[in-house]
Coordinates of N, CA and C in Angstrom, one line a residue:
M244 N -41.9 28.5 -3.8 CA -41.2 28.5 -2.6 C -41.6 26.7 -2.5
K245 N -42.9 26.4 -2.4 CA -43.3 25.2 -2.4 C -42.4 24.4 -3.2
K246 N -42.5 24.4 -4.8 CA -42.0 24.1 -5.6 C -40.5 23.9 -5.3
S247 N -40.2 24.4 -4.6 CA -38.4 24.8 -4.0 C -38.0 23.5 -3.3
L248 N -39.2 23.5 -2.3 CA -38.8 23.0 -0.9 C -39.3 21.0 -2.3
I249 N -39.6 21.2 -2.8 CA -40.5 19.7 -3.3 C -39.4 19.4 -4.2
Y250 N -38.2 20.0 -5.0 CA -37.2 19.5 -5.7 C -36.0 19.2 -4.9
L251 N -35.8 20.2 -3.9 CA -35.2 20.0 -2.6 C -35.6 18.6 -2.2
F252 N -36.7 18.1 -1.8 CA -36.9 16.8 -1.1 C -36.1 15.8 -1.9
I253 N -36.5 16.3 -3.3 CA -36.8 14.8 -4.5 C -35.0 14.7 -4.3
I254 N -34.2 15.6 -4.6 CA -32.5 15.2 -5.1 C -31.9 14.7 -3.9
F255 N -32.3 15.2 -2.5 CA -31.7 14.3 -1.6 C -32.6 13.4 -1.1
N256 N -33.7 13.0 -1.6 CA -34.3 11.4 -1.5 C -33.1 10.7 -2.6
L257 N -33.1 11.2 -3.9 CA -32.2 10.7 -4.7 C -30.8 10.6 -3.7
F258 N -30.5 11.0 -3.4 CA -28.5 11.0 -2.8 C -28.5 10.2 -1.6
S259 N -29.8 10.1 -1.1 CA -29.5 9.5 0.0 C -30.1 7.8 -0.2
C260 N -30.2 7.6 -1.1 CA -31.1 6.1 -1.7 C -29.7 5.5 -2.9
I261 N -28.3 6.0 -2.9 CA -27.0 5.5 -3.6 C -26.8 4.8 -2.8
N262 N -26.6 3.6 -2.9 CA -26.1 2.5 -2.2 C -24.5 2.5 -2.5
S263 N -23.4 2.7 -1.3 CA -22.0 3.0 -2.3 C -21.5 1.7 -1.0
E264 N -20.9 0.8 -0.8 CA -20.2 0.3 -0.1 C -19.3 0.4 1.0
E265 N -19.5 0.4 2.0 CA -19.0 0.8 3.2 C -17.2 0.0 3.1
A266 N -16.0 1.2 3.6 CA -15.0 1.3 3.3 C -14.9 0.1 5.0
I267 N -14.3 -1.5 4.6 CA -14.3 -2.3 5.7 C -12.9 -2.7 5.9
I268 N -12.5 -2.8 7.0 CA -10.9 -2.6 7.8 C -11.1 -4.7 7.7
P269 N -10.5 -5.1 6.5 CA -10.1 -6.5 6.7 C -9.2 -7.3 7.9
K270 N -10.0 -7.9 8.3 CA -8.7 -8.4 9.8 C -8.4 -9.3 9.7
E271 N -8.8 -10.5 8.4 CA -7.8 -11.4 8.0 C -6.5 -10.7 7.5
L272 N -6.4 -9.5 7.5 CA -4.4 -9.1 7.0 C -4.1 -8.3 7.5
V273 N -4.7 -8.4 9.2 CA -3.4 -7.7 10.2 C -2.6 -8.6 10.4
G274 N -1.4 -8.1 10.6 CA -0.1 -9.1 10.8 C 1.5 -8.6 10.2
K275 N 1.9 -9.3 10.0 CA 3.1 -9.3 8.9 C 3.4 -9.9 8.1
W276 N 3.4 -9.7 6.8 CA 3.9 -10.6 5.9 C 5.2 -10.0 4.7
E277 N 6.0 -10.7 4.2 CA 7.3 -10.7 3.6 C 7.1 -11.2 2.4
K278 N 8.3 -11.0 1.5 CA 8.5 -11.5 0.1 C 10.1 -10.5 -0.4
D279 N 10.2 -12.3 -0.8 CA 12.1 -12.2 -0.7 C 12.0 -12.0 -2.1
F280 N 12.7 -11.0 -2.9 CA 12.9 -10.1 -4.3 C 14.6 -10.3 -4.8
N281 N 14.8 -10.5 -6.1 CA 16.0 -10.8 -6.1 C 16.3 -10.0 -7.9
V282 N 16.5 -8.6 -7.6 CA 16.3 -7.9 -8.8 C 17.7 -7.8 -9.2
E283 N 18.7 -8.0 -10.6 CA 19.8 -8.2 -11.2 C 20.5 -7.9 -10.3
G284 N 20.6 -9.4 -9.1 CA 22.0 -9.7 -8.3 C 21.9 -8.6 -7.2
D285 N 20.9 -7.8 -7.0 CA 20.2 -7.2 -5.4 C 18.9 -7.7 -5.0
S286 N 19.0 -8.3 -3.3 CA 18.6 -8.8 -2.8 C 17.3 -8.2 -2.2
W287 N 16.3 -8.2 -1.9 CA 15.9 -7.3 -1.1 C 14.0 -8.2 -0.9
K288 N 13.8 -7.7 0.8 CA 12.6 -8.0 1.3 C 11.9 -6.6 1.5
V289 N 10.2 -6.7 0.7 CA 9.1 -6.4 1.2 C 8.2 -7.2 2.0
T290 N 8.2 -6.3 3.0 CA 7.3 -6.4 4.7 C 6.1 -5.1 4.3
F291 N 5.0 -5.5 4.5 CA 4.1 -4.9 4.8 C 3.7 -5.0 6.6
I292 N 3.0 -4.6 7.0 CA 2.6 -4.8 8.5 C 1.4 -3.8 8.4
F293 N -0.1 -5.1 9.0 CA -1.0 -4.4 8.6 C -2.0 -4.5 10.1
H294 N -1.9 -3.0 10.8 CA -2.4 -3.4 12.3 C -3.6 -3.4 12.2
S295 N -4.4 -4.2 13.1 CA -5.8 -3.3 13.5 C -7.0 -2.7 13.6
N296 N -5.9 -1.3 13.7 CA -6.3 -0.1 13.6 C -7.2 0.3 11.8
G297 N -6.2 0.2 11.3 CA -6.9 0.1 9.8 C -5.2 0.8 9.6
N298 N -4.3 1.0 9.9 CA -2.9 2.0 9.5 C -2.3 0.5 9.4
Y299 N -1.2 0.4 8.2 CA -0.5 0.1 7.6 C 0.9 0.5 7.1
E300 N 2.1 -0.3 7.2 CA 2.9 0.1 7.3 C 3.9 -0.9 6.0
N301 N 5.2 -0.4 5.1 CA 5.4 -1.2 4.4 C 7.0 -0.4 3.9
F302 N 7.5 -1.6 3.8 CA 8.9 -1.2 4.0 C 9.9 -1.7 2.6
S303 N 10.6 -1.7 2.2 CA 11.6 -2.1 1.1 C 12.9 -2.2 1.6
T304 N 13.2 -3.0 2.1 CA 15.0 -3.4 2.6 C 15.9 -4.0 1.6
R305 N 17.0 -3.3 1.3 CA 18.3 -4.2 0.7 C 18.6 -5.3 2.0
T306 N 18.7 -6.6 1.0 CA 19.6 -7.3 2.8 C 21.0 -7.8 2.3
I307 N 21.4 -7.6 1.2 CA 22.8 -8.3 1.0 C 23.3 -7.2 0.9
Q308 N 25.0 -7.7 0.9 CA 25.7 -6.2 1.2 C 26.9 -6.7 -0.5
T309 N 27.2 -5.7 -0.8 CA 28.1 -6.1 -1.9 C 29.5 -5.0 -1.7
E310 N 30.6 -4.9 -2.6 CA 31.6 -3.6 -2.7 C 31.0 -2.8 -2.8
A311 N 29.7 -2.6 -3.5 CA 29.2 -1.0 -4.0 C 28.0 -1.1 -3.2
L312 N 27.1 -2.0 -2.6 CA 25.8 -1.6 -1.9 C 25.6 -1.9 -0.8
Q313 N 25.4 -1.4 0.3 CA 25.7 -1.5 1.4 C 23.7 -1.9 2.0
P314 N 23.2 -2.9 2.9 CA 21.7 -3.3 3.1 C 21.3 -2.3 3.9
G315 N 20.1 -2.3 4.0 CA 19.3 -1.2 4.9 C 17.9 -0.8 3.7
I316 N 17.4 0.4 4.4 CA 15.8 0.2 4.1 C 15.9 1.5 2.6
M317 N 15.5 0.8 1.8 CA 15.3 1.4 0.8 C 14.2 2.8 1.0
G318 N 12.9 2.0 0.9 CA 11.9 3.1 1.3 C 10.8 2.6 2.5
Y319 N 10.0 3.1 2.8 CA 9.4 3.2 3.3 C 7.7 3.6 2.9
S320 N 7.0 3.6 3.4 CA 5.7 3.8 3.3 C 4.7 3.4 4.6
L321 N 3.3 4.5 4.6 CA 2.8 4.7 6.3 C 1.1 4.7 5.3
G322 N 0.2 4.4 5.6 CA -1.0 5.3 5.5 C -2.2 4.3 6.5
N323 N -3.2 4.1 5.2 CA -4.5 3.4 6.1 C -4.9 2.6 4.9
Y324 N -5.4 1.5 5.6 CA -5.7 0.1 4.5 C -7.7 0.2 4.7
S325 N -8.0 -0.2 3.7 CA -9.4 -1.1 3.9 C -9.9 -1.7 2.5
K326 N -10.9 -2.6 2.6 CA -11.7 -3.0 1.6 C -12.7 -2.7 1.2
R327 N -12.4 -2.3 0.3 CA -14.4 -1.9 -1.2 C -14.1 -2.1 -2.3
E328 N -15.2 -2.8 -2.2 CA -15.4 -3.5 -3.6 C -14.7 -4.5 -4.0
G329 N -14.2 -4.9 -2.7 CA -14.1 -6.4 -2.9 C -12.2 -6.0 -2.6
R330 N -11.8 -5.5 -3.2 CA -10.3 -4.8 -3.4 C -9.3 -4.4 -2.7
L331 N -8.7 -4.4 -2.0 CA -7.5 -3.4 -1.0 C -7.8 -2.0 -1.5
V332 N -7.4 -1.3 -0.6 CA -7.0 -0.1 -1.1 C -6.5 0.8 0.1
L333 N -5.0 1.4 -0.4 CA -4.1 2.0 1.2 C -4.1 3.1 0.0
S334 N -4.7 4.0 1.4 CA -4.9 5.4 1.3 C -4.3 6.3 2.1
D335 N -4.5 7.8 2.2 CA -3.4 8.6 2.8 C -2.0 8.7 3.3
I336 N -1.5 8.0 1.8 CA 0.0 7.2 1.9 C 1.1 8.5 2.2
R337 N 2.2 8.1 2.8 CA 2.9 8.9 3.1 C 4.0 8.0 3.3
S338 N 5.3 8.4 2.0 CA 6.3 7.8 1.8 C 7.8 8.3 1.6
F339 N 9.0 7.7 2.4 CA 10.4 7.6 2.6 C 10.9 7.1 1.7
Y340 N 12.1 7.6 1.4 CA 13.0 7.1 0.8 C 14.9 7.4 1.2
A341 N 15.3 6.4 0.7 CA 17.0 6.7 1.0 C 17.3 7.6 0.1
E342 N 18.2 8.7 0.4 CA 18.4 9.6 -0.2 C 20.1 9.5 -1.0
D343 N 21.0 8.4 -0.9 CA 21.6 7.1 -1.3 C 21.9 6.4 -1.0
L344 N 20.9 5.6 -2.5 CA 20.6 4.5 -2.8 C 22.1 3.3 -2.6
S345 N 23.0 3.8 -2.5 CA 24.3 2.7 -2.2 C 24.5 2.6 -1.2
N346 N 24.0 3.2 0.4 CA 24.1 3.1 1.5 C 23.0 3.4 2.1
P347 N 21.8 2.8 1.9 CA 20.1 3.3 2.7 C 21.0 3.1 3.9
P348 N 20.3 4.1 5.3 CA 20.0 3.4 6.6 C 19.0 2.4 7.2
S349 N 20.1 2.1 8.2 CA 19.5 1.1 8.9 C 17.5 1.6 9.6
Q350 N 17.2 2.2 10.1 CA 15.8 3.1 10.8 C 15.4 4.0 9.6
A351 N 14.1 3.6 9.6 CA 13.1 4.8 8.8 C 12.8 5.7 9.3
S352 N 13.5 6.0 10.2 CA 13.6 7.6 10.9 C 14.1 8.5 10.2
L353 N 15.2 7.9 9.1 CA 16.7 8.9 8.6 C 16.4 8.7 7.3
L354 N 14.8 8.0 6.9 CA 13.9 8.8 5.4 C 14.4 9.4 4.6
K355 N 14.1 9.8 4.2 CA 13.9 11.3 3.5 C 12.7 11.0 3.3
E356 N 11.7 12.1 3.5 CA 9.8 12.3 3.4 C 9.7 12.8 2.1
Q357 N 8.9 12.1 0.7 CA 9.3 12.6 -0.5 C 7.3 13.6 -0.4
L358 N 7.9 14.6 -0.8 CA 6.8 15.6 -0.5 C 6.7 16.2 -2.0
E359 N 7.2 15.4 -3.2 CA 7.3 16.6 -4.3 C 6.1 16.1 -4.8
W360 N 5.0 14.9 -5.1 CA 3.5 15.3 -5.7 C 3.2 14.8 -4.7
I361 N 1.7 14.1 -4.9 CA 0.7 13.6 -4.1 C 0.8 12.5 -4.5
I362 N 0.6 11.4 -3.2 CA 0.0 10.0 -4.0 C -1.1 9.6 -3.8
P363 N -1.6 8.9 -5.3 CA -2.8 8.9 -5.2 C -2.9 7.3 -4.4
D364 N -4.2 6.9 -4.3 CA -4.4 5.7 -3.3 C -4.1 4.9 -4.1
E365 N -3.8 3.1 -3.4 CA -3.4 2.1 -4.2 C -3.9 0.9 -4.5
I366 N -4.5 0.4 -5.3 CA -5.7 -0.6 -5.5 C -5.1 -1.8 -5.7
A367 N -5.4 -2.8 -5.2 CA -4.9 -4.0 -5.5 C -6.1 -4.9 -4.9
E368 N -6.0 -6.0 -6.1 CA -6.8 -7.3 -5.8 C -6.2 -7.9 -4.8
F369 N -6.1 -8.7 -4.4 CA -5.8 -9.5 -3.4 C -7.1 -10.9 -2.6
S370 N -5.7 -11.7 -2.7 CA -6.8 -13.1 -2.0 C -6.1 -13.8 -0.6
L371 N -6.2 -14.7 0.1 CA -5.8 -15.1 1.1 C -5.5 -16.8 0.8
E372 N -4.6 -17.2 0.6 CA -3.8 -18.7 0.3 C -3.5 -19.6 1.6
Q373 N -3.8 -21.0 1.4 CA -2.9 -22.1 2.4 C -3.3 -21.8 3.5
N374 N -5.1 -21.9 4.0 CA -4.8 -21.3 5.7 C -4.7 -20.1 5.6
N375 N -4.7 -19.0 5.4 CA -4.7 -17.6 5.5 C -2.8 -17.0 5.8
T376 N -2.1 -18.5 5.2 CA -0.4 -17.6 5.2 C 0.3 -17.4 4.4
L377 N -0.3 -17.2 3.2 CA -0.3 -16.7 2.3 C -0.7 -15.7 1.6
L378 N -0.5 -14.6 1.3 CA -1.4 -13.3 0.7 C -0.8 -12.8 -0.3
M379 N -1.7 -13.2 -1.8 CA -1.5 -12.9 -3.0 C -1.9 -11.5 -3.0
L380 N -1.7 -10.1 -3.7 CA -1.7 -9.1 -4.0 C -1.0 -8.6 -5.4
T381 N -1.9 -7.8 -6.2 CA -1.7 -7.9 -7.4 C -2.7 -6.0 -7.5
F382 N -1.3 -5.2 -7.5 CA -1.7 -4.0 -7.5 C -1.9 -3.3 -9.2
L383 N -2.9 -2.9 -9.0 CA -3.7 -2.4 -10.4 C -3.0 -1.1 -10.8
G384 N -2.5 -0.5 -10.2 CA -1.0 0.6 -10.6 C -0.7 0.3 -11.5
C385 N 0.6 1.9 -11.3 CA 1.9 1.1 -11.7 C 2.7 1.7 -10.5
N386 N 2.6 0.8 -9.1 CA 3.0 1.3 -8.1 C 3.5 -0.7 -7.3
D387 N 3.4 -1.6 -8.2 CA 4.5 -2.7 -7.9 C 6.0 -3.0 -8.1
V388 N 5.9 -1.7 -8.1 CA 8.1 -1.9 -8.9 C 9.0 -1.6 -7.9
L389 N 9.7 -2.4 -8.0 CA 11.0 -2.3 -6.7 C 11.8 -0.7 -6.7
I390 N 11.8 -0.5 -7.3 CA 12.4 0.8 -7.6 C 12.0 2.4 -7.6
P391 N 12.7 3.8 -6.7 CA 11.8 4.0 -6.2 C 10.9 5.0 -7.3
R392 N 9.4 5.8 -7.0 CA 8.6 6.0 -8.3 C 9.0 6.9 -9.1
S393 N 9.9 7.9 -8.5 CA 10.6 8.9 -9.6 C 11.9 8.0 -11.1
L394 N 11.7 6.9 -10.6 CA 12.5 6.2 -11.8 C 11.6 5.0 -12.7
A395 N 10.7 4.6 -12.1 CA 9.5 3.2 -12.0 C 9.0 3.2 -13.8
N396 N 8.8 2.7 -14.1 CA 8.6 2.0 -15.2 C 7.1 1.5 -15.0
C397 N 5.8 1.8 -15.2 CA 4.9 1.2 -15.5 C 4.8 -0.4 -15.9
L398 N 4.2 -1.4 -15.4 CA 4.5 -2.6 -15.5 C 3.3 -2.8 -15.5
P399 N 2.8 -4.2 -16.4 CA 1.8 -4.9 -15.8 C 1.5 -5.3 -14.7
P400 N 0.0 -5.1 -14.4 CA -0.4 -5.9 -13.2 C -0.1 -7.4 -13.1
T401 N 0.7 -7.4 -11.6 CA 1.6 -9.0 -11.6 C 1.2 -9.4 -10.3
P402 N 0.7 -10.9 -10.1 CA 0.5 -10.9 -8.9 C 1.6 -11.4 -8.2
V403 N 2.0 -10.8 -6.8 CA 3.1 -11.1 -6.0 C 2.4 -12.1 -4.9
T404 N 3.0 -13.1 -4.0 CA 2.8 -13.5 -3.1 C 3.9 -13.5 -2.1
Y405 N 2.8 -13.0 -0.6 CA 3.6 -12.5 0.9 C 3.3 -14.0 1.8
T406 N 4.2 -14.0 2.6 CA 4.3 -15.0 3.3 C 3.8 -14.1 4.3
R407 N 3.3 -14.7 5.5 CA 2.7 -14.2 7.0 C 3.8 -15.0 7.4
V408 N 4.3 -13.5 8.8 CA 5.1 -14.1 9.6 C 4.5 -14.1 11.1
L409 N 4.8 -15.8 11.1 CA 4.8 -16.1 12.1 C 5.3 -15.9 13.5
E410 N 4.8 -14.6 14.5 CA 6.1 -14.2 15.8 C 5.6 -14.2 16.9

């Protein structure tokens, strides 16, 4: 019995000494960040909104109208964000998408929630530049493509610069 208690004490001490970095909410990210994209004649605006409580929102919006394509919200996601090991981690992600890609809705509440698969945490390297007015994000997975994930091709990690929106 004494040997069991000693082994349990040793195991407990080993696990309690493991130093893991605590998740931190990076306050410098709080605010609205935008980037305009042009993809094969289709114009998009991608917006990240980082709230001070550790929640974020992400909108992908078509911004131009053509004969075949209407403007509107193509995708929306929300979840939590934190800084771990120097990287931005987006977690507990819920994702929504436009069912009709040629005529997306103007409100996120009209999008359909993606329930077909579990969305893993997204991890990005990030830096702030030019007096915290530019946010450089490099997603390290297959998550930085503009089309719905069901159609996504994994692109190599590419840095994307977002501009802080001053309101």
